[in-house]
Amino acid sequence: MAADVGRKYVIIGNGIAGTTCAQTLRKNDPACDIWLITNEPYPLYNRVSLPRFLQGLLPERKVMIRDFAWHEQQRLTLLTETFVTRVDTTERVVYLDKGGPLRYDALLVATGGWANRLQAPGVGGVEHIYNFVTLDDTKEIIARALESKTAVVSGGSFIAYELAEGVNVRGVHVTWLMRGPYWLRGILDEDGGRLVGEIAAKHGVEMVPGETIREVVSSNGAPRRVVGTSGREYEADLIGVGLGLTLNHGFLAETPIARRTGIVANEYLETSVPGVYAAGDVAEFYDAVLGRHNIMGTWDNALAHGRVAATNMAGGREPYVDVPTYTSPLFDVNIAVMGTAEAHNPDLETISRSAPGDKAGTTDYRKFFFKENRVVGAVFIGSPKGRKKMVEVIRSGMVCATPAERDALFDVR
Ligand SMILES: Cc1cc2nc3c(=O)[nH]c(=O)nc-3n(C[C@H](O)[C@H](O)[C@H](O)COP(=O)(O)OP(=O)(O)OC[C@H]3O[C@@H](n4cnc5c(N)ncnc54)[C@H](O)[C@@H]3O)c2cc1C
């Protein structure tokens, strides 16, 4: 759709949501003016590839998706190493930490989240304690892993296991601590959690449930040991943490834009202030599949948000309707999370089962989530067969009311 000639768009954050939005805006409107701002030093890179870069399976150039020349070709003005400090939605102006303010006709906020840092006695002034979110984090972890023998990873998230696996593959002995009784306790149950523990152990990673970091013991600014809440001590030349994200919208504090955990947006990804949109990890958007607001931390969701936001910023009216999916290798098996998979949501019923996988010595775990008898989510660990069909089942809102109908889901291939 062609927008007004000379319309000016500002996009904060050049991740997959922001860069896809910029690309879509340009495709639909050759005459508009597009500014893309990021505090990072790089054009778009693939965060999903960072675990494989950490493991040494991918070179850095394969992690990069765009280069500066592409932005010039597309006539996108990319400001790197630049922070947005404040937004004035009355004057429609974005303020930067360097350079003059930018006026906008439509604004997209696609700023993701900052990784939560480890807070524990002994961390002050100590190096080699890492989050795992950016390309620069990954480069630093690789450099330290090459000179380390032992590592402690803390957290029950996807990021924590990707850290544990990546550092382990680099030949470092990893102990993986998590507060909960098993990994991904917000999604899995005991059975699925035990399976993941067994997979990690098979790869030489010791998983310690019910344990977090009580204290870091260091010498000469480098960690030496971690003391767990149980009192047990773990050698650690390197500490990695996956303790979740704080969604990044503090710079909107002076605006009337509604914010809860994320930036509240409707199904068109428009915020409570006309002309301002939110996309990707930072958006708490109205999810038409679920019938409520939702936050998703997945690549596909952020990409699709970027496209829909661009259409609507240019005057369109397209709702965002999708079944979110997250797939990832888990050591040497696969995990796929589709739709709404929340273990402790009282509105959802669940069933799960483990069965021997097709390959000898493997196990397939499946869990399904129902809301008012409709299938709204699924988790597969092991064989990914049937994943696409399952997404269709969720998209169609299939009713599975009887035990037989629910049982049949275990056979979707
Ligand atoms: C290690 C890792 C592995 C992952 N693996 C998977 C996977 O297997 N599958 C999957 O689906 N998802 C995965 N994810 C999640 C996925 O990468 C994210 O959901 C997705 O990248 C989010 O994109 P985004 O565009 O919303 O935000 P981001 O990619 O976070 O981009 C936001 C950008 O905005 C910048 N920014 C923030 N505030 C400001 C400001 N004030 N001024 C200027 N710039 C600012 C940030 O620095 C950042 O560069 C993984 C994430 C990580 C970190």
XYZ file of C-alpha atoms and ligand atoms in Angstrom:
466
model
C 0.000 0.000 0.000
C 1.430 3.429 -0.877
C 1.433 5.890 1.987
C 1.656 9.667 1.749
C 4.790 10.831 -0.070
C 7.521 11.781 2.376
C 5.927 10.086 5.364
C 8.518 9.628 8.091
C 8.857 6.401 10.064
C 11.081 5.876 13.091
C 11.789 2.346 14.314
C 13.485 1.769 17.664
C 15.356 -1.552 17.713
C 16.885 -3.252 14.652
C 16.203 -6.865 15.635
C 14.093 -9.081 13.429
C 10.893 -7.155 14.293
C 12.341 -3.696 13.586
C 14.317 -4.627 10.483
C 11.403 -6.583 8.969
C 9.175 -3.589 9.580
C 11.675 -1.284 7.829
C 11.994 -3.645 4.875
C 8.213 -3.991 4.524
C 7.656 -0.243 4.766
C 10.215 0.322 2.017
C 8.676 -2.361 -0.216
C 5.230 -0.798 0.107
C 6.310 2.815 -0.153
C 9.408 3.790 -2.193
C 9.111 7.465 -1.216
C 8.965 7.314 2.564
C 11.736 8.203 4.976
C 12.777 5.363 7.352
C 15.048 5.613 10.407
C 16.179 2.535 12.286
C 17.924 3.021 15.637
C 19.887 0.576 17.765
C 22.304 0.790 20.648
C 24.137 -2.293 19.318
C 27.021 -1.870 16.826
C 25.657 -4.341 14.247
C 23.075 -4.513 11.497
C 20.515 -7.322 11.929
C 21.983 -10.625 13.085
C 20.324 -13.892 13.939
C 19.932 -14.324 17.685
C 18.600 -17.828 17.117
C 22.001 -18.714 15.607
C 23.957 -17.525 18.645
C 23.882 -20.960 20.347
C 25.419 -22.550 17.234
C 28.003 -19.755 17.046
C 28.797 -20.398 20.720
C 29.257 -24.086 19.988
C 31.625 -23.309 17.115
C 29.244 -24.748 14.521
C 28.758 -21.437 12.692
C 31.236 -18.668 11.813
C 30.308 -15.105 12.746
C 29.561 -14.130 9.143
C 26.789 -16.744 9.040
C 25.194 -15.173 12.099
C 24.842 -11.855 10.268
C 21.629 -11.454 8.267
C 22.080 -7.913 6.907
C 25.046 -5.648 6.259
C 25.364 -1.874 6.114
C 25.358 -1.915 2.293
C 21.887 -3.519 2.288
C 20.556 -0.633 4.399
C 22.005 1.872 1.928
C 20.502 -0.003 -0.992
C 17.113 -0.014 0.710
C 17.558 3.647 1.668
C 17.105 2.897 5.350
C 18.982 5.215 7.693
C 20.513 2.933 10.326
C 21.888 4.624 13.439
C 24.009 2.140 15.416
C 25.453 2.591 18.922
C 22.711 5.108 19.540
C 20.239 4.967 22.418
C 16.734 6.342 22.323
C 16.447 8.116 25.662
C 12.927 9.548 25.541
C 9.854 9.901 23.356
C 7.413 12.818 23.217
C 4.162 11.493 21.772
C 2.484 14.921 21.740
C 5.152 16.479 19.526
C 5.866 13.075 17.880
C 9.592 13.307 18.531
C 12.185 10.697 19.522
C 15.243 11.851 21.502
C 18.648 10.169 21.114
C 21.759 10.078 23.285
C 23.703 11.413 20.328
C 22.463 13.469 17.400
C 19.409 15.644 17.043
C 15.856 14.588 17.844
C 13.832 12.777 15.159
C 10.292 13.687 14.227
C 7.973 10.853 13.170
C 4.599 10.322 11.551
C 4.482 6.732 12.829
C 6.750 5.105 15.396
C 7.536 1.444 16.034
C 8.984 0.306 19.350
C 10.700 -3.062 18.847
C 13.239 -2.954 21.629
C 13.126 -6.496 23.036
C 14.426 -6.830 26.578
C 17.554 -6.451 28.683
C 18.861 -9.650 30.219
C 18.478 -9.768 34.001
C 21.891 -9.760 35.656
C 23.038 -12.075 38.397
C 22.470 -10.461 41.797
C 24.374 -12.224 44.547
C 27.016 -11.401 47.135
C 30.450 -11.436 45.583
C 29.507 -10.460 42.002
C 30.607 -6.806 42.287
C 33.678 -6.081 40.173
C 33.983 -9.706 39.054
C 34.466 -10.418 35.358
C 33.376 -13.510 33.411
C 29.782 -13.516 34.601
C 27.718 -13.563 31.449
C 24.237 -13.124 30.109
C 23.563 -14.642 26.714
C 21.497 -12.351 24.538
C 23.744 -10.420 22.163
C 26.468 -11.188 19.651
C 28.942 -9.381 21.898
C 27.889 -11.524 24.898
C 28.553 -14.612 22.783
C 32.017 -13.468 21.661
C 32.985 -12.822 25.268
C 31.698 -16.218 26.437
C 33.650 -17.987 23.669
C 36.863 -16.167 24.588
C 36.491 -17.107 28.251
C 35.385 -20.704 27.543
C 38.617 -21.239 25.623
C 40.602 -20.549 28.800
C 38.209 -22.236 31.270
C 37.947 -25.712 32.725
C 34.758 -25.315 34.763
C 31.549 -23.345 34.450
C 28.354 -22.846 36.395
C 25.193 -21.995 34.474
C 22.167 -20.779 36.380
C 18.541 -20.582 35.259
C 15.580 -22.628 34.186
C 15.024 -20.957 30.808
C 15.784 -21.856 27.187
C 18.725 -19.467 27.331
C 20.199 -21.302 30.324
C 20.187 -24.645 28.582
C 21.625 -23.122 25.405
C 24.416 -21.666 27.519
C 24.974 -24.978 29.329
C 25.119 -26.867 26.072
C 27.283 -24.307 24.243
C 29.908 -24.066 26.966
C 29.869 -27.849 27.427
C 30.527 -28.368 23.705
C 33.598 -26.103 24.104
C 35.034 -28.754 26.437
C 34.254 -26.961 29.708
C 32.787 -28.979 32.587
C 29.356 -27.455 33.236
C 27.164 -27.626 36.324
C 23.680 -26.305 35.619
C 21.722 -24.921 38.587
C 18.040 -24.098 38.538
C 15.643 -22.908 41.195
C 12.756 -25.157 40.118
C 12.407 -28.928 40.327
C 13.158 -29.299 36.608
C 13.903 -27.286 33.499
C 11.169 -25.173 31.879
C 8.826 -25.791 34.766
C 6.409 -23.199 33.380
C 5.755 -25.506 30.415
C 6.796 -29.081 31.181
C 5.725 -31.464 33.934
C 7.884 -33.753 36.067
C 8.068 -36.405 33.390
C 9.259 -34.002 30.678
C 11.622 -32.342 33.135
C 13.220 -35.660 34.076
C 13.713 -36.495 30.403
C 15.606 -33.224 29.863
C 17.783 -33.945 32.924
C 18.649 -37.342 31.458
C 19.515 -35.817 28.078
C 21.801 -33.240 29.767
C 23.491 -35.929 31.898
C 24.134 -38.016 28.778
C 26.174 -35.023 27.521
C 28.128 -34.694 30.750
C 26.209 -31.706 32.136
C 25.188 -32.112 35.755
C 21.790 -30.540 36.374
C 21.143 -29.500 39.977
C 17.469 -28.680 40.595
C 16.333 -26.616 43.582
C 19.652 -24.769 43.677
C 20.568 -21.156 42.917
C 23.701 -19.088 43.386
C 24.071 -17.856 46.973
C 27.503 -16.339 46.567
C 30.330 -15.960 44.090
C 33.858 -16.444 45.420
C 36.532 -14.739 43.302
C 40.186 -13.877 43.239
C 41.861 -11.153 41.184
C 38.488 -10.179 39.684
C 37.780 -13.647 38.256
C 35.321 -16.184 39.651
C 36.737 -19.248 41.353
C 33.740 -20.920 43.011
C 30.017 -20.597 43.323
C 28.318 -21.352 46.620
C 24.814 -22.715 46.071
C 21.808 -22.060 48.318
C 22.224 -25.620 49.631
C 25.743 -24.775 50.785
C 27.341 -27.004 48.143
C 30.257 -25.427 46.285
C 30.977 -25.609 42.552
C 34.207 -24.749 40.759
C 33.620 -22.020 38.167
C 36.041 -20.176 35.895
C 33.019 -18.843 34.058
C 29.443 -18.157 35.179
C 26.554 -17.954 32.725
C 23.048 -16.886 33.664
C 19.695 -17.168 31.929
C 17.483 -15.322 34.378
C 14.918 -13.858 32.014
C 14.478 -10.479 30.376
C 13.151 -7.168 31.582
C 11.233 -5.821 28.629
C 12.720 -2.646 27.476
C 10.340 0.305 27.589
C 11.736 2.488 30.385
C 12.419 5.262 27.876
C 8.636 5.596 27.394
C 8.132 6.518 31.066
C 7.118 10.099 30.285
C 4.546 9.067 27.668
C 0.925 8.002 28.186
C 1.611 4.741 26.287
C 0.055 1.901 28.308
C 2.655 -0.530 29.673
C 2.372 -3.583 31.862
C 5.078 -6.239 31.604
C 5.365 -5.270 27.935
C 4.014 -2.415 25.850
C 0.288 -2.958 25.556
C -0.908 -3.179 21.954
C -4.121 -4.249 20.248
C -4.370 -6.935 17.540
C -3.190 -4.305 15.010
C -0.097 -3.820 17.194
C -1.068 -0.232 17.832
C -0.442 1.040 21.360
C -2.801 3.202 23.406
C -1.323 6.260 21.646
C -2.292 6.673 17.976
C 0.629 6.410 15.587
C 2.796 4.400 18.000
C 3.134 0.649 17.465
C 4.915 -2.153 19.350
C 6.309 -5.389 17.927
C 8.347 -8.444 18.849
C 9.436 -9.469 22.337
C 8.527 -6.109 23.895
C 4.891 -6.147 22.727
C 2.122 -7.293 25.054
C -0.268 -7.676 22.153
C -3.861 -8.816 21.899
C -3.603 -12.425 20.772
C -6.711 -13.252 18.769
C -5.975 -17.020 18.944
C -5.953 -16.896 22.767
C -8.539 -14.186 23.213
C -6.329 -12.158 25.580
C -3.118 -10.145 25.706
C 0.066 -12.159 25.373
C 3.851 -11.765 25.307
C 5.950 -13.985 23.036
C 9.714 -14.285 23.028
C 10.153 -16.012 19.691
C 11.816 -15.203 16.403
C 8.856 -16.072 14.154
C 6.491 -14.003 16.229
C 8.819 -10.979 16.095
C 9.252 -11.333 12.335
C 5.501 -11.591 11.685
C 4.872 -8.653 14.041
C 7.333 -6.553 12.032
C 5.374 -7.201 8.832
C 1.952 -6.525 10.316
C 3.141 -3.377 12.111
C 4.554 -2.004 8.846
C 1.249 -2.505 7.055
C -0.683 -0.769 9.807
C 1.822 2.060 10.285
C 1.301 2.876 6.615
C -2.471 3.140 7.063
C -3.531 -0.512 6.694
C -5.754 -2.445 9.090
C -4.378 -5.965 9.334
C -4.822 -7.926 12.564
C -2.022 -10.157 13.829
C -3.338 -13.719 14.023
C -0.834 -16.542 14.401
C -0.024 -19.693 16.333
C 3.336 -19.002 17.946
C 5.924 -21.748 17.713
C 9.375 -22.139 19.242
C 11.637 -24.896 18.033
C 15.146 -25.578 19.119
C 17.648 -28.401 19.300
C 18.008 -29.615 22.887
C 21.435 -31.245 23.055
C 20.847 -33.921 20.384
C 17.037 -33.993 20.354
C 14.428 -31.381 19.383
C 11.988 -29.377 21.400
C 8.971 -27.650 19.886
C 6.556 -25.477 21.831
C 3.410 -24.514 19.920
C 0.583 -22.170 20.854
C -0.125 -21.583 24.525
C 1.835 -23.910 26.747
C 1.567 -22.734 30.337
C 1.883 -25.460 32.957
C 0.417 -23.453 35.832
C -2.444 -21.669 34.062
C -5.608 -22.761 35.911
C -7.716 -22.100 32.776
C -5.850 -24.812 30.876
C -6.180 -28.580 31.137
C -3.182 -30.695 30.166
C -2.319 -34.265 29.258
C 1.173 -35.645 28.641
C 2.911 -38.911 27.891
C 6.409 -40.279 27.207
C 6.899 -43.149 24.793
C 9.914 -44.849 23.169
C 11.050 -42.859 20.119
C 11.643 -44.229 16.605
C 15.423 -44.309 17.144
C 16.730 -46.879 19.627
C 17.388 -45.473 23.079
C 15.361 -42.282 22.497
C 12.165 -41.085 24.154
C 9.398 -38.931 22.686
C 7.513 -36.721 25.118
C 4.296 -34.930 24.194
C 2.129 -32.594 26.185
C -1.144 -30.947 25.090
C -2.959 -27.948 26.510
C -6.744 -27.420 26.292
C -8.924 -24.424 26.991
C -12.640 -25.178 27.188
C -11.910 -28.414 25.283
C -10.142 -26.642 22.424
C -6.519 -27.568 21.752
C -4.536 -24.369 22.374
C -0.973 -25.627 22.770
C 1.477 -28.512 22.558
C 5.041 -29.427 23.495
C 7.052 -32.088 21.668
C 10.441 -33.280 22.939
C 12.162 -35.809 20.709
C 10.814 -36.436 17.238
C 9.370 -33.282 15.654
C 7.147 -35.348 13.341
C 3.621 -33.957 13.145
C 4.634 -30.481 14.315
C 3.158 -28.707 11.281
C -0.094 -30.648 11.583
C -0.251 -29.774 15.247
C 0.059 -26.062 14.464
C -2.911 -26.457 12.105
C -4.896 -28.281 14.807
C -4.250 -25.363 17.186
C -4.981 -22.758 14.515
C -8.322 -24.400 13.706
C -9.341 -24.400 17.391
C -10.144 -28.120 17.186
C -12.423 -29.408 19.951
C -11.162 -32.506 21.773
C -13.677 -33.178 24.506
C -13.520 -36.957 24.953
C -10.553 -38.998 26.233
C -10.433 -40.792 22.849
C -10.242 -37.509 20.927
C -7.479 -36.313 23.231
C -5.583 -39.609 22.994
C -5.574 -39.358 19.205
C -3.346 -36.274 19.481
C -0.444 -38.486 20.621
C -0.597 -40.139 17.184
C -0.480 -36.947 15.065
C 2.431 -37.506 12.708
C 20.625 -16.985 22.638
C 19.215 -16.900 22.129
C 18.647 -17.991 21.482
C 17.353 -17.913 21.005
N 16.835 -19.008 20.371
C 15.585 -18.943 19.864
C 15.032 -20.046 19.135
O 15.662 -21.107 18.999
N 13.789 -19.907 18.599
C 13.058 -18.744 18.763
O 11.933 -18.651 18.261
N 13.563 -17.683 19.448
C 14.789 -17.759 19.997
N 15.295 -16.691 20.689
C 14.445 -15.505 20.886
C 14.467 -14.589 19.653
O 15.793 -14.384 19.257
C 13.772 -13.274 19.990
O 12.412 -13.559 20.298
C 13.838 -12.263 18.865
O 15.147 -12.064 18.414
C 13.237 -10.926 19.316
O 13.381 -9.977 18.304
P 12.978 -8.449 18.527
O 13.173 -7.801 17.207
O 11.647 -8.360 19.189
O 13.992 -7.884 19.611
P 15.576 -7.894 19.732
O 16.196 -8.855 18.804
O 15.854 -8.030 21.184
O 16.024 -6.446 19.231
C 15.810 -5.296 19.982
C 16.967 -4.354 19.745
O 16.606 -3.072 20.277
C 17.753 -2.548 20.918
N 17.314 -1.511 21.868
C 16.668 -1.720 23.035
N 16.427 -0.530 23.642
C 16.947 0.423 22.844
C 17.002 1.841 22.941
N 16.484 2.515 23.970
N 17.607 2.529 21.950
C 18.139 1.859 20.895
N 18.103 0.509 20.741
C 17.502 -0.193 21.709
C 18.361 -3.767 21.581
O 19.697 -3.585 21.985
C 18.246 -4.778 20.443
O 19.306 -4.669 19.569
C 16.594 -16.740 21.172
C 17.169 -15.631 21.828
C 18.465 -15.706 22.291
C 19.066 -14.514 22.976
